[in-house]
PDB file of C-alpha atoms in Angstrom:
ATOM      1  CA  MET A   4     -30.237  34.306 178.153  1.00 51.00           C
ATOM      2  CA  THR A   5     -28.014  36.850 176.293  1.00 53.00           C
ATOM      3  CA  VAL A   6     -25.677  38.602 178.834  1.00 53.00           C
ATOM      4  CA  PRO A   7     -27.424  42.134 178.676  1.00 70.00           C
ATOM      5  CA  SER A   8     -30.878  40.689 179.255  1.00 70.00           C
ATOM      6  CA  ARG A   9     -29.562  38.454 181.869  1.00 73.00           C
ATOM      7  CA  MET A  10     -27.888  41.201 183.842  1.00 82.00           C
ATOM      8  CA  LEU A  11     -31.090  43.409 183.503  1.00 83.00           C
ATOM      9  CA  SER A  12     -33.343  40.703 184.822  1.00 84.00           C
ATOM     10  CA  LEU A  13     -30.633  39.919 187.679  1.00 86.00           C
ATOM     11  CA  VAL A  14     -30.440  43.508 188.524  1.00 90.00           C
ATOM     12  CA  ALA A  15     -34.349  44.229 188.548  1.00 90.00           C
ATOM     13  CA  THR A  16     -34.599  41.207 190.893  1.00 92.00           C
ATOM     14  CA  ALA A  17     -31.855  42.355 193.254  1.00 93.00           C
ATOM     15  CA  VAL A  18     -33.397  45.852 193.351  1.00 93.00           C
ATOM     16  CA  ALA A  19     -36.827  44.421 194.180  1.00 94.00           C
ATOM     17  CA  SER A  20     -35.202  42.305 196.929  1.00 95.00           C
ATOM     18  CA  MET A  21     -33.425  45.184 198.513  1.00 95.00           C
ATOM     19  CA  ALA A  22     -36.426  47.575 198.311  1.00 94.00           C
ATOM     20  CA  SER A  23     -38.464  44.888 200.112  1.00 95.00           C
ATOM     21  CA  ALA A  24     -35.800  44.530 202.934  1.00 94.00           C
ATOM     22  CA  LEU A  25     -35.504  48.373 203.349  1.00 93.00           C
ATOM     23  CA  ALA A  26     -39.403  48.771 203.298  1.00 93.00           C
ATOM     24  CA  TYR A  27     -40.360  45.822 205.425  1.00 93.00           C
ATOM     25  CA  PRO A  28     -40.033  47.416 208.844  1.00 92.00           C
ATOM     26  CA  PHE A  29     -42.373  50.277 207.624  1.00 91.00           C
ATOM     27  CA  LEU A  30     -45.081  48.165 206.185  1.00 91.00           C
ATOM     28  CA  PRO A  31     -48.491  47.591 207.781  1.00 91.00           C
ATOM     29  CA  LYS A  32     -49.483  44.085 208.861  1.00 90.00           C
ATOM     30  CA  ARG A  33     -52.123  44.204 206.084  1.00 91.00           C
ATOM     31  CA  ILE A  34     -51.301  45.785 202.760  1.00 90.00           C
ATOM     32  CA  ALA A  35     -52.791  46.236 199.275  1.00 85.00           C
ATOM     33  CA  THR A  36     -51.019  43.859 196.996  1.00 83.00           C
ATOM     34  CA  HIS A  37     -53.006  44.460 193.787  1.00 80.00           C
ATOM     35  CA  PHE A  38     -54.719  47.417 191.985  1.00 77.00           C
ATOM     36  CA  ASP A  39     -57.516  47.364 189.342  1.00 75.00           C
ATOM     37  CA  VAL A  40     -57.377  49.390 186.116  1.00 66.00           C
ATOM     38  CA  ASP A  41     -58.947  52.290 187.920  1.00 66.00           C
ATOM     39  CA  GLY A  42     -55.954  52.388 190.472  1.00 68.00           C
ATOM     40  CA  GLN A  43     -58.025  51.167 193.273  1.00 76.00           C
ATOM     41  CA  PRO A  44     -56.972  48.151 195.671  1.00 81.00           C
ATOM     42  CA  ASP A  45     -58.751  45.073 195.173  1.00 82.00           C
ATOM     43  CA  ARG A  46     -56.549  42.440 196.986  1.00 85.00           C
ATOM     44  CA  TYR A  47     -54.796  42.707 200.328  1.00 89.00           C
ATOM     45  CA  GLY A  48     -52.181  40.407 201.866  1.00 88.00           C
ATOM     46  CA  SER A  49     -49.671  40.351 204.754  1.00 91.00           C
ATOM     47  CA  ARG A  50     -46.700  42.473 204.609  1.00 90.00           C
ATOM     48  CA  ALA A  51     -44.606  39.295 204.197  1.00 92.00           C
ATOM     49  CA  SER A  52     -46.355  38.389 200.948  1.00 91.00           C
ATOM     50  CA  ALA A  53     -46.155  41.829 199.797  1.00 91.00           C
ATOM     51  CA  ALA A  54     -42.219  41.835 200.348  1.00 93.00           C
ATOM     52  CA  ILE A  55     -41.665  38.486 199.001  1.00 93.00           C
ATOM     53  CA  GLY A  56     -44.150  37.813 196.142  1.00 92.00           C
ATOM     54  CA  PHE A  57     -42.811  39.981 193.523  1.00 93.00           C
ATOM     55  CA  PRO A  58     -39.110  39.148 194.029  1.00 95.00           C
ATOM     56  CA  ALA A  59     -39.826  35.575 194.086  1.00 95.00           C
ATOM     57  CA  MET A  60     -41.853  35.683 190.881  1.00 94.00           C
ATOM     58  CA  MET A  61     -39.060  37.631 189.200  1.00 93.00           C
ATOM     59  CA  ALA A  62     -36.457  35.279 190.293  1.00 93.00           C
ATOM     60  CA  GLY A  63     -38.513  32.253 189.095  1.00 93.00           C
ATOM     61  CA  ILE A  64     -39.048  33.871 185.698  1.00 91.00           C
ATOM     62  CA  THR A  65     -35.488  34.377 185.339  1.00 88.00           C
ATOM     63  CA  VAL A  66     -34.651  30.727 186.225  1.00 89.00           C
ATOM     64  CA  VAL A  67     -37.271  29.404 183.792  1.00 88.00           C
ATOM     65  CA  ASN A  68     -36.105  31.641 180.983  1.00 84.00           C
ATOM     66  CA  ASP A  69     -32.440  30.370 181.454  1.00 82.00           C
ATOM     67  CA  ARG A  70     -33.694  26.735 181.242  1.00 83.00           C
ATOM     68  CA  LEU A  71     -35.464  27.378 177.941  1.00 79.00           C
ATOM     69  CA  GLY A  72     -32.169  27.437 176.037  1.00 72.00           C
ATOM     70  CA  THR A  73     -32.625  28.020 172.429  1.00 68.00           C
ATOM     71  CA  TRP A  74     -36.520  27.835 172.429  1.00 66.00           C
ATOM     72  CA  PRO A  75     -38.577  28.783 170.274  1.00 60.00           C
ATOM     73  CA  GLY A  76     -36.089  27.936 167.805  1.00 62.00           C
ATOM     74  CA  GLY A  77     -36.515  28.817 163.989  1.00 59.00           C
ATOM     75  CA  ARG A  78     -36.170  27.700 160.391  1.00 61.00           C
ATOM     76  CA  ASP A  79     -32.339  28.322 160.702  1.00 61.00           C
ATOM     77  CA  ARG A  80     -29.622  29.274 163.093  1.00 70.00           C
ATOM     78  CA  GLU A  81     -30.037  33.155 162.372  1.00 67.00           C
ATOM     79  CA  ASP A  82     -33.847  32.794 162.793  1.00 64.00           C
ATOM     80  CA  ALA A  83     -33.416  30.755 166.115  1.00 67.00           C
ATOM     81  CA  GLU A  84     -30.961  33.419 167.461  1.00 72.00           C
ATOM     82  CA  SER A  85     -33.275  36.263 166.612  1.00 69.00           C
ATOM     83  CA  GLY A  86     -36.058  34.356 168.429  1.00 70.00           C
ATOM     84  CA  VAL A  87     -34.115  33.800 171.498  1.00 77.00           C
ATOM     85  CA  ARG A  88     -32.882  37.465 171.641  1.00 76.00           C
ATOM     86  CA  ALA A  89     -36.663  38.600 171.288  1.00 74.00           C
ATOM     87  CA  ARG A  90     -37.754  36.034 174.022  1.00 78.00           C
ATOM     88  CA  ASN A  91     -35.005  37.440 176.383  1.00 81.00           C
ATOM     89  CA  GLN A  92     -35.877  40.987 175.680  1.00 79.00           C
ATOM     90  CA  ALA A  93     -39.603  40.290 176.323  1.00 79.00           C
ATOM     91  CA  VAL A  94     -38.647  38.703 179.745  1.00 84.00           C
ATOM     92  CA  ALA A  95     -36.540  41.459 180.768  1.00 84.00           C
ATOM     93  CA  LEU A  96     -39.497  43.812 180.015  1.00 82.00           C
ATOM     94  CA  ILE A  97     -41.651  41.858 182.103  1.00 85.00           C
ATOM     95  CA  GLU A  98     -39.201  41.866 184.790  1.00 88.00           C
ATOM     96  CA  LEU A  99     -38.982  45.507 184.714  1.00 84.00           C
ATOM     97  CA  SER A 100     -42.869  45.887 184.743  1.00 83.00           C
ATOM     98  CA  LEU A 101     -42.974  43.659 187.883  1.00 88.00           C
ATOM     99  CA  LEU A 102     -40.283  45.675 189.498  1.00 89.00           C
ATOM    100  CA  SER A 103     -42.329  48.871 188.963  1.00 84.00           C
ATOM    101  CA  ALA A 104     -45.464  47.289 190.232  1.00 85.00           C
ATOM    102  CA  HIS A 105     -43.479  46.109 193.252  1.00 90.00           C
ATOM    103  CA  LEU A 106     -42.042  49.422 193.924  1.00 87.00           C
ATOM    104  CA  ASP A 107     -45.534  50.980 193.706  1.00 84.00           C
ATOM    105  CA  THR A 108     -46.868  48.492 196.018  1.00 88.00           C
ATOM    106  CA  LEU A 109     -44.322  49.226 198.775  1.00 90.00           C
ATOM    107  CA  ALA A 110     -44.467  53.014 198.277  1.00 86.00           C
ATOM    108  CA  ASN A 111     -48.385  52.906 198.929  1.00 84.00           C
ATOM    109  CA  GLY A 112     -47.727  50.408 201.896  1.00 87.00           C
ATOM    110  CA  THR A 113     -45.383  52.869 203.450  1.00 87.00           C
ATOM    111  CA  GLY A 114     -47.583  55.812 203.092  1.00 81.00           C
ATOM    112  CA  LEU A 115     -45.929  57.436 199.929  1.00 76.00           C
ATOM    113  CA  HIS A 116     -49.247  57.213 197.977  1.00 71.00           C
ATOM    114  CA  ALA A 117     -48.900  57.362 194.278  1.00 69.00           C
ATOM    115  CA  ASP A 118     -51.789  57.809 191.657  1.00 74.00           C
ATOM    116  CA  MET A 119     -51.865  54.097 190.729  1.00 72.00           C
ATOM    117  CA  SER A 120     -54.087  54.901 187.785  1.00 75.00           C
ATOM    118  CA  ARG A 121     -51.367  56.980 186.228  1.00 81.00           C
ATOM    119  CA  VAL A 122     -48.663  54.602 187.258  1.00 79.00           C
ATOM    120  CA  ASN A 123     -50.469  51.791 185.495  1.00 79.00           C
ATOM    121  CA  ARG A 124     -50.827  53.682 182.369  1.00 86.00           C
ATOM    122  CA  VAL A 125     -47.052  54.632 182.292  1.00 85.00           C
ATOM    123  CA  VAL A 126     -46.099  50.928 182.965  1.00 82.00           C
ATOM    124  CA  TYR A 127     -48.595  49.640 180.289  1.00 84.00           C
ATOM    125  CA  GLY A 128     -47.386  52.347 177.739  1.00 89.00           C
ATOM    126  CA  VAL A 129     -43.802  51.756 178.016  1.00 85.00           C
ATOM    127  CA  LEU A 130     -44.320  47.782 178.012  1.00 84.00           C
ATOM    128  CA  MET A 131     -46.485  48.039 174.877  1.00 89.00           C
ATOM    129  CA  ILE A 132     -43.888  50.121 173.104  1.00 90.00           C
ATOM    130  CA  ALA A 133     -41.308  47.819 174.048  1.00 84.00           C
ATOM    131  CA  LEU A 134     -43.209  44.667 172.896  1.00 86.00           C
ATOM    132  CA  GLY A 135     -44.284  46.432 169.816  1.00 91.00           C
ATOM    133  CA  ASN A 136     -40.569  46.654 168.885  1.00 86.00           C
ATOM    134  CA  VAL A 137     -40.014  42.956 169.847  1.00 83.00           C
ATOM    135  CA  MET A 138     -42.972  41.338 167.999  1.00 88.00           C
ATOM    136  CA  PRO A 139     -41.750  41.732 164.522  1.00 89.00           C
ATOM    137  CA  LYS A 140     -38.515  39.606 165.358  1.00 82.00           C
ATOM    138  CA  LEU A 141     -40.391  36.659 166.906  1.00 81.00           C
ATOM    139  CA  PRO A 142     -40.244  33.466 164.738  1.00 78.00           C
ATOM    140  CA  ARG A 143     -43.134  31.318 164.443  1.00 78.00           C
ATOM    141  CA  ASN A 144     -43.906  29.309 167.717  1.00 71.00           C
ATOM    142  CA  GLY A 145     -46.617  27.711 169.708  1.00 68.00           C
ATOM    143  CA  LEU A 146     -46.555  29.929 172.669  1.00 67.00           C
ATOM    144  CA  ILE A 147     -45.493  33.575 172.210  1.00 76.00           C
ATOM    145  CA  GLY A 148     -47.148  35.895 169.642  1.00 86.00           C
ATOM    146  CA  ILE A 149     -50.271  36.324 167.864  1.00 92.00           C
ATOM    147  CA  ARG A 150     -51.348  32.631 167.431  1.00 90.00           C
ATOM    148  CA  THR A 151     -54.231  32.284 165.053  1.00 94.00           C
ATOM    149  CA  PRO A 152     -54.877  29.159 163.007  1.00 94.00           C
ATOM    150  CA  TRP A 153     -53.756  31.232 159.977  1.00 96.00           C
ATOM    151  CA  THR A 154     -50.304  32.566 161.383  1.00 94.00           C
ATOM    152  CA  MET A 155     -49.460  29.034 162.594  1.00 90.00           C
ATOM    153  CA  ALA A 156     -50.242  27.468 159.131  1.00 92.00           C
ATOM    154  CA  ASP A 157     -48.177  29.984 157.122  1.00 94.00           C
ATOM    155  CA  PRO A 158     -44.866  31.543 158.097  1.00 91.00           C
ATOM    156  CA  THR A 159     -45.333  34.629 155.793  1.00 94.00           C
ATOM    157  CA  VAL A 160     -48.759  35.308 157.260  1.00 96.00           C
ATOM    158  CA  TRP A 161     -46.938  34.996 160.816  1.00 94.00           C
ATOM    159  CA  GLU A 162     -44.286  37.528 159.618  1.00 94.00           C
ATOM    160  CA  ARG A 163     -46.767  40.119 158.130  1.00 96.00           C
ATOM    161  CA  THR A 164     -49.237  39.919 161.048  1.00 97.00           C
ATOM    162  CA  HIS A 165     -46.446  40.370 163.579  1.00 96.00           C
ATOM    163  CA  ARG A 166     -45.055  43.235 161.634  1.00 96.00           C
ATOM    164  CA  LEU A 167     -48.573  44.853 161.728  1.00 97.00           C
ATOM    165  CA  GLY A 168     -49.105  43.900 165.338  1.00 96.00           C
ATOM    166  CA  GLY A 169     -45.671  45.544 166.374  1.00 95.00           C
ATOM    167  CA  TYR A 170     -46.894  48.906 164.809  1.00 97.00           C
ATOM    168  CA  LEU A 171     -50.368  48.631 166.331  1.00 97.00           C
ATOM    169  CA  ILE A 172     -49.197  47.581 169.953  1.00 95.00           C
ATOM    170  CA  THR A 173     -46.526  50.464 169.878  1.00 96.00           C
ATOM    171  CA  ALA A 174     -49.471  52.728 168.838  1.00 96.00           C
ATOM    172  CA  ALA A 175     -51.468  51.509 171.800  1.00 95.00           C
ATOM    173  CA  GLY A 176     -48.420  52.137 174.193  1.00 93.00           C
ATOM    174  CA  VAL A 177     -48.220  55.701 172.840  1.00 95.00           C
ATOM    175  CA  VAL A 178     -52.137  56.030 173.433  1.00 94.00           C
ATOM    176  CA  SER A 179     -51.457  54.822 176.979  1.00 92.00           C
ATOM    177  CA  LEU A 180     -48.825  57.590 177.583  1.00 92.00           C
ATOM    178  CA  ALA A 181     -50.905  60.252 175.912  1.00 93.00           C
ATOM    179  CA  SER A 182     -53.666  59.809 178.225  1.00 90.00           C
ATOM    180  CA  LEU A 183     -51.715  60.679 181.435  1.00 88.00           C
ATOM    181  CA  PRO A 184     -53.262  64.160 181.580  1.00 89.00           C
ATOM    182  CA  ALA A 185     -56.668  62.688 181.765  1.00 85.00           C
ATOM    183  CA  THR A 186     -58.621  61.492 184.649  1.00 80.00           C
ATOM    184  CA  GLY A 187     -61.520  59.123 185.487  1.00 78.00           C
ATOM    185  CA  LYS A 188     -62.298  55.556 184.891  1.00 78.00           C
ATOM    186  CA  ARG A 189     -62.539  55.997 180.956  1.00 82.00           C
ATOM    187  CA  ALA A 190     -58.886  57.288 180.886  1.00 81.00           C
ATOM    188  CA  ALA A 191     -57.745  54.384 183.383  1.00 79.00           C
ATOM    189  CA  ARG A 192     -59.251  51.741 180.953  1.00 84.00           C
ATOM    190  CA  LEU A 193     -58.004  53.456 177.833  1.00 88.00           C
ATOM    191  CA  PRO A 194     -54.778  51.389 177.607  1.00 87.00           C
ATOM    192  CA  MET A 195     -56.548  48.027 178.036  1.00 88.00           C
ATOM    193  CA  ALA A 196     -59.125  48.949 175.235  1.00 92.00           C
ATOM    194  CA  ALA A 197     -56.153  50.029 172.936  1.00 93.00           C
ATOM    195  CA  ALA A 198     -54.119  46.932 173.459  1.00 92.00           C
ATOM    196  CA  LEU A 199     -57.261  44.651 173.036  1.00 94.00           C
ATOM    197  CA  GLY A 200     -57.938  46.663 169.772  1.00 95.00           C
ATOM    198  CA  ALA A 201     -54.440  46.268 168.523  1.00 96.00           C
ATOM    199  CA  ILE A 202     -54.666  42.383 169.193  1.00 95.00           C
ATOM    200  CA  GLY A 203     -58.003  42.101 167.478  1.00 96.00           C
ATOM    201  CA  VAL A 204     -57.158  43.958 164.414  1.00 97.00           C
ATOM    202  CA  SER A 205     -53.909  41.913 164.142  1.00 97.00           C
ATOM    203  CA  ALA A 206     -55.883  38.560 164.389  1.00 97.00           C
ATOM    204  CA  ALA A 207     -58.424  39.753 161.892  1.00 97.00           C
ATOM    205  CA  TYR A 208     -55.608  40.802 159.463  1.00 97.00           C
ATOM    206  CA  SER A 209     -54.189  37.202 159.714  1.00 97.00           C
ATOM    207  CA  TYR A 210     -57.223  35.783 158.432  1.00 96.00           C
ATOM    208  CA  VAL A 211     -57.311  38.221 155.469  1.00 96.00           C
ATOM    209  CA  ALA A 212     -53.641  37.713 154.712  1.00 96.00           C
ATOM    210  CA  TYR A 213     -54.037  33.935 154.673  1.00 96.00           C
ATOM    211  CA  THR A 214     -57.090  33.924 152.437  1.00 95.00           C
ATOM    212  CA  ARG A 215     -55.380  36.259 149.962  1.00 93.00           C
ATOM    213  CA  ARG A 216     -52.472  33.990 149.732  1.00 90.00           C
ATOM    214  CA  ALA A 217     -54.665  30.902 149.471  1.00 82.00           C
ATOM    215  CA  ARG A 218     -56.372  32.186 146.357  1.00 77.00           C
TER     216      ARG A 218
END
């Protein structure tokens, strides 16, 4: 993991751990640990699981990412280095989104109730905008990205699809943030619909791009 991304992941994990230690005495024995897209709690657990779960997950992700080395590789050294940077940036963003979810869980558990529907939309929006900027830099690989039979078969189709997907997922993030003033279930579900639409259009485009190149 590159130094800035690694430091960001370590800091996020440390902040999550310290927040758990500070909040633990004030948490009830049973606490909401997961919220649905409407911001309503749909899973409960002990205060120990609420305090330990996210920090442990974040630490595990950091360790696994360090072990991945130069994966997913690339066609040359520059391509491989670009892929590693993109992977590390994506991991750091995931860590930050987990930190946000952890802090929201602790806040609700200690009585500092937040509007989880709006919190979710902020987290999803920022995450999608950041991922949209990372996607065009991803080299072709078998795990991360828009992996259709057509992107995996042609590196040019992969590049074009991820360039378009980057724009569309960024736009989906903007839609998520723009929906903050709205209330109700439709507004809460808008970010997921926008993200699925962006992925669906990108996947369809990969087929179109491949068939055009095959002519």
